[in-house]
PDB file of C-alpha atoms in Angstrom:
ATOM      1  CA  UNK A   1       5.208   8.039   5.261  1.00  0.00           C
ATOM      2  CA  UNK A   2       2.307   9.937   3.438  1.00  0.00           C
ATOM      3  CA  UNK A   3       2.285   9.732   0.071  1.00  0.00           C
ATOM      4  CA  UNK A   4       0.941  12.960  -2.526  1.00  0.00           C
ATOM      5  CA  UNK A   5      -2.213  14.201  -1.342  1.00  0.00           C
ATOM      6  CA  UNK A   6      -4.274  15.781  -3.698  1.00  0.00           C
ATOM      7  CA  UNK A   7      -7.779  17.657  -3.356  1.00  0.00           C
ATOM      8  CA  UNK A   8     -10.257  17.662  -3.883  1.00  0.00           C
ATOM      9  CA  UNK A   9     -10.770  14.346  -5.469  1.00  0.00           C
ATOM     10  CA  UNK A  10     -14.320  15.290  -7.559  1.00  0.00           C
ATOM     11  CA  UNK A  11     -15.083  18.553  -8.685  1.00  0.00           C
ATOM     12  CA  UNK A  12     -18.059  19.513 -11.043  1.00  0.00           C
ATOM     13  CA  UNK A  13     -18.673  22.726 -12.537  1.00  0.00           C
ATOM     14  CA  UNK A  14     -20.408  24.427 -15.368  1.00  0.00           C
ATOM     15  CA  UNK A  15     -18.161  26.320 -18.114  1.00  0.00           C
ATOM     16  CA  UNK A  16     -16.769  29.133 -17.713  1.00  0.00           C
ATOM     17  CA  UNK A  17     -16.492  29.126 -13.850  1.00  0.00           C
ATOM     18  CA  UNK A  18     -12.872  29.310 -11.956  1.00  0.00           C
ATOM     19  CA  UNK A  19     -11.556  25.785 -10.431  1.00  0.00           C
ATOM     20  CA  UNK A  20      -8.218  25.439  -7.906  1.00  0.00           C
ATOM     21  CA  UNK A  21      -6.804  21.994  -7.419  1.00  0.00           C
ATOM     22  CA  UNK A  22      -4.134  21.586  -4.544  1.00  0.00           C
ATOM     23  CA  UNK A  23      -1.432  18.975  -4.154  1.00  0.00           C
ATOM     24  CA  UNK A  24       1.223  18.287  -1.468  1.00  0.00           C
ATOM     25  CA  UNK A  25       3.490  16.331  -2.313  1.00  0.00           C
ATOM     26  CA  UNK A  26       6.284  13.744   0.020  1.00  0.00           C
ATOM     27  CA  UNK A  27       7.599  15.469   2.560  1.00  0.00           C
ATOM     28  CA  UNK A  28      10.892  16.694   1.281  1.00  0.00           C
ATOM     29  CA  UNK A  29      10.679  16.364  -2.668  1.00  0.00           C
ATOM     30  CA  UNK A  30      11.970  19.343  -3.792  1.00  0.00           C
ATOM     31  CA  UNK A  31      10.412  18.480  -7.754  1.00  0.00           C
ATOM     32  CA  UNK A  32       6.723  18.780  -8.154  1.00  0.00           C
ATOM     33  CA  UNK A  33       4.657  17.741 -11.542  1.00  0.00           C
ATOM     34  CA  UNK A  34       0.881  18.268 -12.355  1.00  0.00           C
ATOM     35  CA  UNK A  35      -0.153  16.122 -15.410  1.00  0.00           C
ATOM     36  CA  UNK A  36      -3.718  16.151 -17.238  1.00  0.00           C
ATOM     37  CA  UNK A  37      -5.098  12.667 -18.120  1.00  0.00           C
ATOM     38  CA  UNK A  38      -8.071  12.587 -20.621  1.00  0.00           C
ATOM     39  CA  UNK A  39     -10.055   9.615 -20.523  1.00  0.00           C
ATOM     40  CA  UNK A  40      -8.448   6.593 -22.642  1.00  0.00           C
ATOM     41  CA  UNK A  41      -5.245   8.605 -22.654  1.00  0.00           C
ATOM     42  CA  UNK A  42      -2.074   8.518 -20.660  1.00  0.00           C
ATOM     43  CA  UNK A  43      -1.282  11.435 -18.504  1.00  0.00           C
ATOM     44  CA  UNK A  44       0.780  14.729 -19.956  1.00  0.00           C
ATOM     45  CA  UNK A  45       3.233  16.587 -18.643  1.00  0.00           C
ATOM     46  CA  UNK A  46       1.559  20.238 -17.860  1.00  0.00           C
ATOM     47  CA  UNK A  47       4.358  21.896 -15.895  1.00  0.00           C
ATOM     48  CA  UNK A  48       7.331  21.004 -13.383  1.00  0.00           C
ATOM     49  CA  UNK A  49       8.500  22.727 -10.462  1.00  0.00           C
ATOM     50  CA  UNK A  50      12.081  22.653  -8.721  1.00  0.00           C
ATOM     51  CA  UNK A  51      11.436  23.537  -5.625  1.00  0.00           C
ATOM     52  CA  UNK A  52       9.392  27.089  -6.138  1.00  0.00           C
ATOM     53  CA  UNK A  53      10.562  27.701  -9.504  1.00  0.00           C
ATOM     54  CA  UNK A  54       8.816  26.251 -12.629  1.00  0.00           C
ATOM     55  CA  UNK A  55      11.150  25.010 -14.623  1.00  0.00           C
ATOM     56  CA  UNK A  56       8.814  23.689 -17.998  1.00  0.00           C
ATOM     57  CA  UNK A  57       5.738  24.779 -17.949  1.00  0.00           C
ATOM     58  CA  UNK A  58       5.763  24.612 -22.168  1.00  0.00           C
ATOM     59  CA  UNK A  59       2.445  22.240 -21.993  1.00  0.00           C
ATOM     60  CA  UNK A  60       0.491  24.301 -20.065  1.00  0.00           C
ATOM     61  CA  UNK A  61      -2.348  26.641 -21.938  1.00  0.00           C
ATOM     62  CA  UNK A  62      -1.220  29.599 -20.528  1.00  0.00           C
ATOM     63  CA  UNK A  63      -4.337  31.099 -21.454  1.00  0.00           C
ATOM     64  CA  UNK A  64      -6.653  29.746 -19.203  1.00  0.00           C
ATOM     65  CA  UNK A  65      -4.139  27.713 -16.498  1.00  0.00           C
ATOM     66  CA  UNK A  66      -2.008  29.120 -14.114  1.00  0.00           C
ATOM     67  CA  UNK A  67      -0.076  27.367 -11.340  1.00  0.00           C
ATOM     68  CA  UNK A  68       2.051  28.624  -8.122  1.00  0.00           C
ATOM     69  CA  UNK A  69       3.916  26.833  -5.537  1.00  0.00           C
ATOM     70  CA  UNK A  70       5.022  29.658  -3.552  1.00  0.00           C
ATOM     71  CA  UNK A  71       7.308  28.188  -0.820  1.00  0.00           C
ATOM     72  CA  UNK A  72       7.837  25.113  -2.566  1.00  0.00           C
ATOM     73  CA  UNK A  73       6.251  22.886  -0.903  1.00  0.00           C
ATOM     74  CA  UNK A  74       2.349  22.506  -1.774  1.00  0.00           C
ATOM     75  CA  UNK A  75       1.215  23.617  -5.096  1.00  0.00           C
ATOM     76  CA  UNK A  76      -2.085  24.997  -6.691  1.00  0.00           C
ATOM     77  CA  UNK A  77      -3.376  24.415 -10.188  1.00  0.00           C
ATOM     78  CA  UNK A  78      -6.088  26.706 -11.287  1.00  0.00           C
ATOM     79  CA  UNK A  79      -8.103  27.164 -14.837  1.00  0.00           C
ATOM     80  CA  UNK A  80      -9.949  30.048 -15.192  1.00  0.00           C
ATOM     81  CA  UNK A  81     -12.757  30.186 -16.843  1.00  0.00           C
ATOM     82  CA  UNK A  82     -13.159  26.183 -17.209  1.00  0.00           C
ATOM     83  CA  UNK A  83     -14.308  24.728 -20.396  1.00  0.00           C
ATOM     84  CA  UNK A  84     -15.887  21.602 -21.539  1.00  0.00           C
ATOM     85  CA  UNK A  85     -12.788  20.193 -23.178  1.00  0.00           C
ATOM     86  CA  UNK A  86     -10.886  20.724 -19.407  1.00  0.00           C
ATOM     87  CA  UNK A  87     -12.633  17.746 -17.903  1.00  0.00           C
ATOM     88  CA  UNK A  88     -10.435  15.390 -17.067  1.00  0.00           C
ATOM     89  CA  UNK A  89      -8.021  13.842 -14.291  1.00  0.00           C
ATOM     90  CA  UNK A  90      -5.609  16.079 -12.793  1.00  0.00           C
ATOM     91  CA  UNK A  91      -2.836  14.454 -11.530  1.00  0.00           C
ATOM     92  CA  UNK A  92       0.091  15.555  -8.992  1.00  0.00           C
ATOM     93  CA  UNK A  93       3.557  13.743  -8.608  1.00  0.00           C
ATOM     94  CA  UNK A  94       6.811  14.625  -7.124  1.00  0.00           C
ATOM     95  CA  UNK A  95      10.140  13.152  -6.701  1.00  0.00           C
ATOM     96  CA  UNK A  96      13.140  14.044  -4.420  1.00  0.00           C
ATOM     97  CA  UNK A  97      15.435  15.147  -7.179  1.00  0.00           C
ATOM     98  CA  UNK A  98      15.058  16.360 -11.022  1.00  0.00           C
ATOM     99  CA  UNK A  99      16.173  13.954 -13.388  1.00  0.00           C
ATOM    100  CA  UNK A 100      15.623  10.413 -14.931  1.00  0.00           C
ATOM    101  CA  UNK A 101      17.718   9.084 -11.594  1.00  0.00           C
ATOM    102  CA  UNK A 102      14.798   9.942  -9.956  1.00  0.00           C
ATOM    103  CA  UNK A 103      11.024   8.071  -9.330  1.00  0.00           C
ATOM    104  CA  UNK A 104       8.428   9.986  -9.422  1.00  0.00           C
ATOM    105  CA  UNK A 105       5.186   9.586  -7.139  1.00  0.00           C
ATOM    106  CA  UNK A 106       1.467  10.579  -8.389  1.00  0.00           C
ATOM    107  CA  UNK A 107      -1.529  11.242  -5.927  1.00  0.00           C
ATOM    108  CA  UNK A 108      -4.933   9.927  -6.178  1.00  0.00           C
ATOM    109  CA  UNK A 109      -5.748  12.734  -8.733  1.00  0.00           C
ATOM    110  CA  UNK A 110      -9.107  15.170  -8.586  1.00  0.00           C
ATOM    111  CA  UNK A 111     -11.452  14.150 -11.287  1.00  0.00           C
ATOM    112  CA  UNK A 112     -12.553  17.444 -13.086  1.00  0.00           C
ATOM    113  CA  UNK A 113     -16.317  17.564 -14.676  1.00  0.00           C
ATOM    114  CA  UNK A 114     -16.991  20.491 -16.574  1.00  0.00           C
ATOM    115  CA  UNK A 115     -20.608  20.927 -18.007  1.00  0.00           C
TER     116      UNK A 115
ATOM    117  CA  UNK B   1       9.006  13.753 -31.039  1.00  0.00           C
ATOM    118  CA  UNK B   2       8.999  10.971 -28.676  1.00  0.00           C
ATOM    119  CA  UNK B   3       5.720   8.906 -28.766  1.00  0.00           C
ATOM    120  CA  UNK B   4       4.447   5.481 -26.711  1.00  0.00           C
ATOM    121  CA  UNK B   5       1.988   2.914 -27.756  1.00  0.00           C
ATOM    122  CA  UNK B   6       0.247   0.395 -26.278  1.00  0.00           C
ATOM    123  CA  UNK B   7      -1.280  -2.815 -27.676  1.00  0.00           C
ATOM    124  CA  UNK B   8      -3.691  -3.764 -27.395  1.00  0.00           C
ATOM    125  CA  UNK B   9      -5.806  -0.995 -25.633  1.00  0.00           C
ATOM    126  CA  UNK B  10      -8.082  -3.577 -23.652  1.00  0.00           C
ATOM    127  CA  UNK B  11      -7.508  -7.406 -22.981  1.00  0.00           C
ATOM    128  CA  UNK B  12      -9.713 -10.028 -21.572  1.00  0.00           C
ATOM    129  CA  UNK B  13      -8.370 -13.101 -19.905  1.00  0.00           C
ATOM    130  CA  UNK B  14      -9.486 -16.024 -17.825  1.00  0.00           C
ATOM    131  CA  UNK B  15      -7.906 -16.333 -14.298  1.00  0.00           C
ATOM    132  CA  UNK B  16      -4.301 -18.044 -14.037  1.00  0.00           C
ATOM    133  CA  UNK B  17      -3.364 -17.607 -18.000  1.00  0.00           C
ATOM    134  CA  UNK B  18       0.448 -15.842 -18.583  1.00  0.00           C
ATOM    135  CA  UNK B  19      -0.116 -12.604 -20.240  1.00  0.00           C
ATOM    136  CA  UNK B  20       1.671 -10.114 -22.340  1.00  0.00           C
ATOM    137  CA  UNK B  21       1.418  -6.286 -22.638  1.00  0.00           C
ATOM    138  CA  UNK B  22       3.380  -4.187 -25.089  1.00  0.00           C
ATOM    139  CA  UNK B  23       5.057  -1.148 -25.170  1.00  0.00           C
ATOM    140  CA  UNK B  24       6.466   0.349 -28.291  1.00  0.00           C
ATOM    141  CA  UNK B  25       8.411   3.745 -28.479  1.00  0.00           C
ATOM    142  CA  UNK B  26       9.386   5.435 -31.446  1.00  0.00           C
ATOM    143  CA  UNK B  27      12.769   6.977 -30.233  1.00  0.00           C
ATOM    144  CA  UNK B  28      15.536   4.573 -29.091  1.00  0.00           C
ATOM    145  CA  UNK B  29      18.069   7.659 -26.765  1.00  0.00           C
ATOM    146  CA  UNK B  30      15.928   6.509 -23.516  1.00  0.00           C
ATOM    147  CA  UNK B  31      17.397   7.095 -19.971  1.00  0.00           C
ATOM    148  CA  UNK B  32      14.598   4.247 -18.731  1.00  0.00           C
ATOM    149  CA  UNK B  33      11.477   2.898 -18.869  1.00  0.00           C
ATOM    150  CA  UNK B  34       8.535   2.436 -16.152  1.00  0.00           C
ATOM    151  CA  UNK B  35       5.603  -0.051 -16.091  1.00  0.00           C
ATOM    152  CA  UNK B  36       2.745   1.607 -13.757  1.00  0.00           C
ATOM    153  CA  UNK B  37      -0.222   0.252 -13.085  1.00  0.00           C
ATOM    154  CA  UNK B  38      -3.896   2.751 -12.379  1.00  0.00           C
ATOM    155  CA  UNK B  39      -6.763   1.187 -10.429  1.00  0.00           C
ATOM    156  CA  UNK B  40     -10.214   3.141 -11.611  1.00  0.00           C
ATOM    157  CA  UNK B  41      -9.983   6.255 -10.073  1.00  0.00           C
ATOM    158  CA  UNK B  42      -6.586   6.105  -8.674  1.00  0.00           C
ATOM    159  CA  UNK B  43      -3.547   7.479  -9.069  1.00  0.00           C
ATOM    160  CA  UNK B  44      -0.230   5.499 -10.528  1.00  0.00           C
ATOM    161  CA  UNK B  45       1.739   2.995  -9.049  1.00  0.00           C
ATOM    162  CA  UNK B  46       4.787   2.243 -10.149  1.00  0.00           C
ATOM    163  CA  UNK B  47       5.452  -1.342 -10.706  1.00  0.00           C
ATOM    164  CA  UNK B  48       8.996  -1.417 -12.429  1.00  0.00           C
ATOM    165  CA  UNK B  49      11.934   0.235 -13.483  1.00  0.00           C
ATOM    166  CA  UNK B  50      14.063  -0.676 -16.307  1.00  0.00           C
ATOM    167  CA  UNK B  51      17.365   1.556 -16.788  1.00  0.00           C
ATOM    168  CA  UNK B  52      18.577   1.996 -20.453  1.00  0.00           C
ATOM    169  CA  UNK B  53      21.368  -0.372 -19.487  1.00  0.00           C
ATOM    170  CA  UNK B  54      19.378  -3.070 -18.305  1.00  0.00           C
ATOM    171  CA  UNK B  55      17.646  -5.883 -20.432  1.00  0.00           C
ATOM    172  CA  UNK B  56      14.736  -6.793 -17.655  1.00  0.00           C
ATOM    173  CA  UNK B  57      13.510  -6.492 -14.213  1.00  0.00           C
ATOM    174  CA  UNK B  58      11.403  -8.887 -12.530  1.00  0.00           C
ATOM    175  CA  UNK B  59       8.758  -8.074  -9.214  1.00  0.00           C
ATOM    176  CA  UNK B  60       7.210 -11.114  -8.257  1.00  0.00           C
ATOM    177  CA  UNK B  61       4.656 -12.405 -10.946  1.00  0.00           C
ATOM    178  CA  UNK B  62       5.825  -9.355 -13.180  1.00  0.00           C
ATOM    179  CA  UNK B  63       8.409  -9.646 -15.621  1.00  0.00           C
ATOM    180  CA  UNK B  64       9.851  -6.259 -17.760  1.00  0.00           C
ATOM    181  CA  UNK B  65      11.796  -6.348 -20.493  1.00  0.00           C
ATOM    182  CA  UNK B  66      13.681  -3.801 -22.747  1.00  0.00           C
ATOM    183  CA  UNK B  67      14.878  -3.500 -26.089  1.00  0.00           C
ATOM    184  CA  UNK B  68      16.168  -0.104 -27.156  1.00  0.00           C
ATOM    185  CA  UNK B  69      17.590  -0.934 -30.583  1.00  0.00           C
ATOM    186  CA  UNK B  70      13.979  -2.081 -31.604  1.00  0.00           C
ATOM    187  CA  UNK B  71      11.960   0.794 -30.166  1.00  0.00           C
ATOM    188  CA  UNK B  72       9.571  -2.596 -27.627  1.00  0.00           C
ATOM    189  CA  UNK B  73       9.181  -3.292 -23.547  1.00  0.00           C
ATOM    190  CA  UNK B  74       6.934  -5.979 -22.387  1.00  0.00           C
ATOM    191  CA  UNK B  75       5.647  -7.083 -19.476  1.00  0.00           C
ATOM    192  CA  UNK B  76       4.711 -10.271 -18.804  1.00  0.00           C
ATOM    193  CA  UNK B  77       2.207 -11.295 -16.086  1.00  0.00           C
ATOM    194  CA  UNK B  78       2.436 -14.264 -14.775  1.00  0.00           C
ATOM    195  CA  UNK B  79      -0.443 -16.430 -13.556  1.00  0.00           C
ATOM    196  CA  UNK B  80      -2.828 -13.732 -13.955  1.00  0.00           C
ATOM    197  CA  UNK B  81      -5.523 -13.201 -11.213  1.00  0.00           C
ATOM    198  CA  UNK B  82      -8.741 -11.373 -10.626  1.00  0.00           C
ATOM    199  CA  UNK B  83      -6.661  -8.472  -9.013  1.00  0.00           C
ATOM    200  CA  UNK B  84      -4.511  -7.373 -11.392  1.00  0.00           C
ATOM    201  CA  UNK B  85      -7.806  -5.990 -12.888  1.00  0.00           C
ATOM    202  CA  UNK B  86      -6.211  -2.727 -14.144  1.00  0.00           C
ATOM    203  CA  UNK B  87      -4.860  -0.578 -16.850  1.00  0.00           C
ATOM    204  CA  UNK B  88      -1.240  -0.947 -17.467  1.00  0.00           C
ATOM    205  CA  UNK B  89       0.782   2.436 -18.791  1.00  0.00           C
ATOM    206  CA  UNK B  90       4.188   2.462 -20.086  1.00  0.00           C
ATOM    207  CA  UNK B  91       6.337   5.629 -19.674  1.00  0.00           C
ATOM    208  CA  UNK B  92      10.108   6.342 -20.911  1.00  0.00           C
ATOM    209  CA  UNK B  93      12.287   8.679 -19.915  1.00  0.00           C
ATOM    210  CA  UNK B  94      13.911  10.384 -23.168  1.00  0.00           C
ATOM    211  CA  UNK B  95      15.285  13.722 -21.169  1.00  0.00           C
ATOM    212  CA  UNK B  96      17.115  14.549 -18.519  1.00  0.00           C
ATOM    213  CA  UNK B  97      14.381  16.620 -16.708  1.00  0.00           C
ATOM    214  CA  UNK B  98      12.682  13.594 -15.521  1.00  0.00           C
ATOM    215  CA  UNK B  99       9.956  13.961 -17.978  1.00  0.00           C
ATOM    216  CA  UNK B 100       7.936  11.259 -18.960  1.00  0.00           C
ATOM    217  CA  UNK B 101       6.223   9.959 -22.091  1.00  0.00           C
ATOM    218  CA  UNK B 102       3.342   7.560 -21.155  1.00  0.00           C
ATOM    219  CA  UNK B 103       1.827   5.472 -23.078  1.00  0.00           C
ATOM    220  CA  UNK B 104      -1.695   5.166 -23.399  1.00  0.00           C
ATOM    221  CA  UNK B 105      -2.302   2.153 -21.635  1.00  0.00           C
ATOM    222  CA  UNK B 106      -3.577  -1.193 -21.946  1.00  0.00           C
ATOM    223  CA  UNK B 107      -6.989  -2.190 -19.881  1.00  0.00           C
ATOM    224  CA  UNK B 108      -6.876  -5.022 -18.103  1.00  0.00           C
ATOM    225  CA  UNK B 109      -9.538  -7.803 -16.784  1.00  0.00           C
ATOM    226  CA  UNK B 110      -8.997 -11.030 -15.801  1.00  0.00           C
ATOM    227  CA  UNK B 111     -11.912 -13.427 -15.247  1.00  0.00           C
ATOM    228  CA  UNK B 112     -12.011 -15.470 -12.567  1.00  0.00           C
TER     229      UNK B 112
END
């Protein structure tokens, strides 16, 4: 079985351009997260989706990040314009339910560079 | 608020010592707790599980436990060897959205 796919895994860019990350996650987990990991840190919880719906998306800077997973099934994370502070790992994991009975599983992550 | 921490951040340790990594978390009302391990530039892996019910889990050379009253998890590594070179994250589950708390990890090398 495939596990989360995420891409792309490296992305540069200079500040204040646009960036899109995709993820698809397991075939038939209806609950999709995208968490942002700074360097040193553990990752954070950015926003959640059940199925197309997002459910808590009180982390994300609304400002600047946006997120859709239209037919809820693959998902895209975009920032818009990037800045410096945005570099980081972006990381995508989803689980067949919502809840704590449920594991979650994370992609590879895309490794955002922003200069 | 819920908050993890990790001690230490990073660890050294010669090949085939028993280790131990620690996980402290300020609120006790957990659902469970997960030990995942992150290879340099990978994503997680989860390693083990530990409900709020349960005291420990065990994988192999990997041994989880949990005490809620206190706020502590460990894991204990057994027999340590060059490839479980890695950074170690605790996570617990306070909600019931499935949300997790991580840690921010402990870094990992062990010399063979």
């Amino acid at each position: 079985e495939a596990g989360v796919v995420q891409s792309p895994r490296y992305k540069i860019i200079e500040k204040k351009q646009p960036v899109a990350f995709w993820c698809n996650p397991i075939s038939g987990h209806n609950t999709l997260y995208w968490y942002l990991q700074n360097l040193g840190q553990g990752p954070e919880l950015l926003i959640r989706y059940e199925n197309e719906e997002a459910v808590d998306d009180s982390q994300l800077p609304k400002d600047r990040f946006s997120a859709e997973r239209l037919k809820g099934v693959d998902s895209t994370l975009k920032i818009q314009p990037a800045e410096l502070g945005d570099s980081a790992v972006y990381l995508c994991a989803s689980s067949p339910g919502t809840g704590f009975a449920y594991e979650q599983y994370f992609g590879p992550g895309t490794r955002l560079t922003v200069t | 608020k819920q908050e993890v921490t990790q001690i230490p951040a990073a660890l050294s340790v010669p090949e085939g010592e028993n280790l131990v990594l620690n996980c402290s978390f300020t609120d006790s009302a957990i659902y469970n707790l997960q030990w995942f391990r992150q290879d340099p530039g990978k994503g997680l892996t989860s390693l083990l599980l530990i409900q709020s019910s349960q005291r420990e889990q065990t994988s192999g050379r990997l041994n989880a436990s949990l005490d809620k009253s206190s706020g502590r998890s460990t894991l204990y590594i057994a027999a340590s060897q060059p490839g479980d070179s890695a950074t170690y994250l605790c996570a617990v589950n306070s909600g019931n959205t499935g949300k997790l708390i991580f840690g921010q990890g402990t870094t990992l090398q062990v010399k063979p």
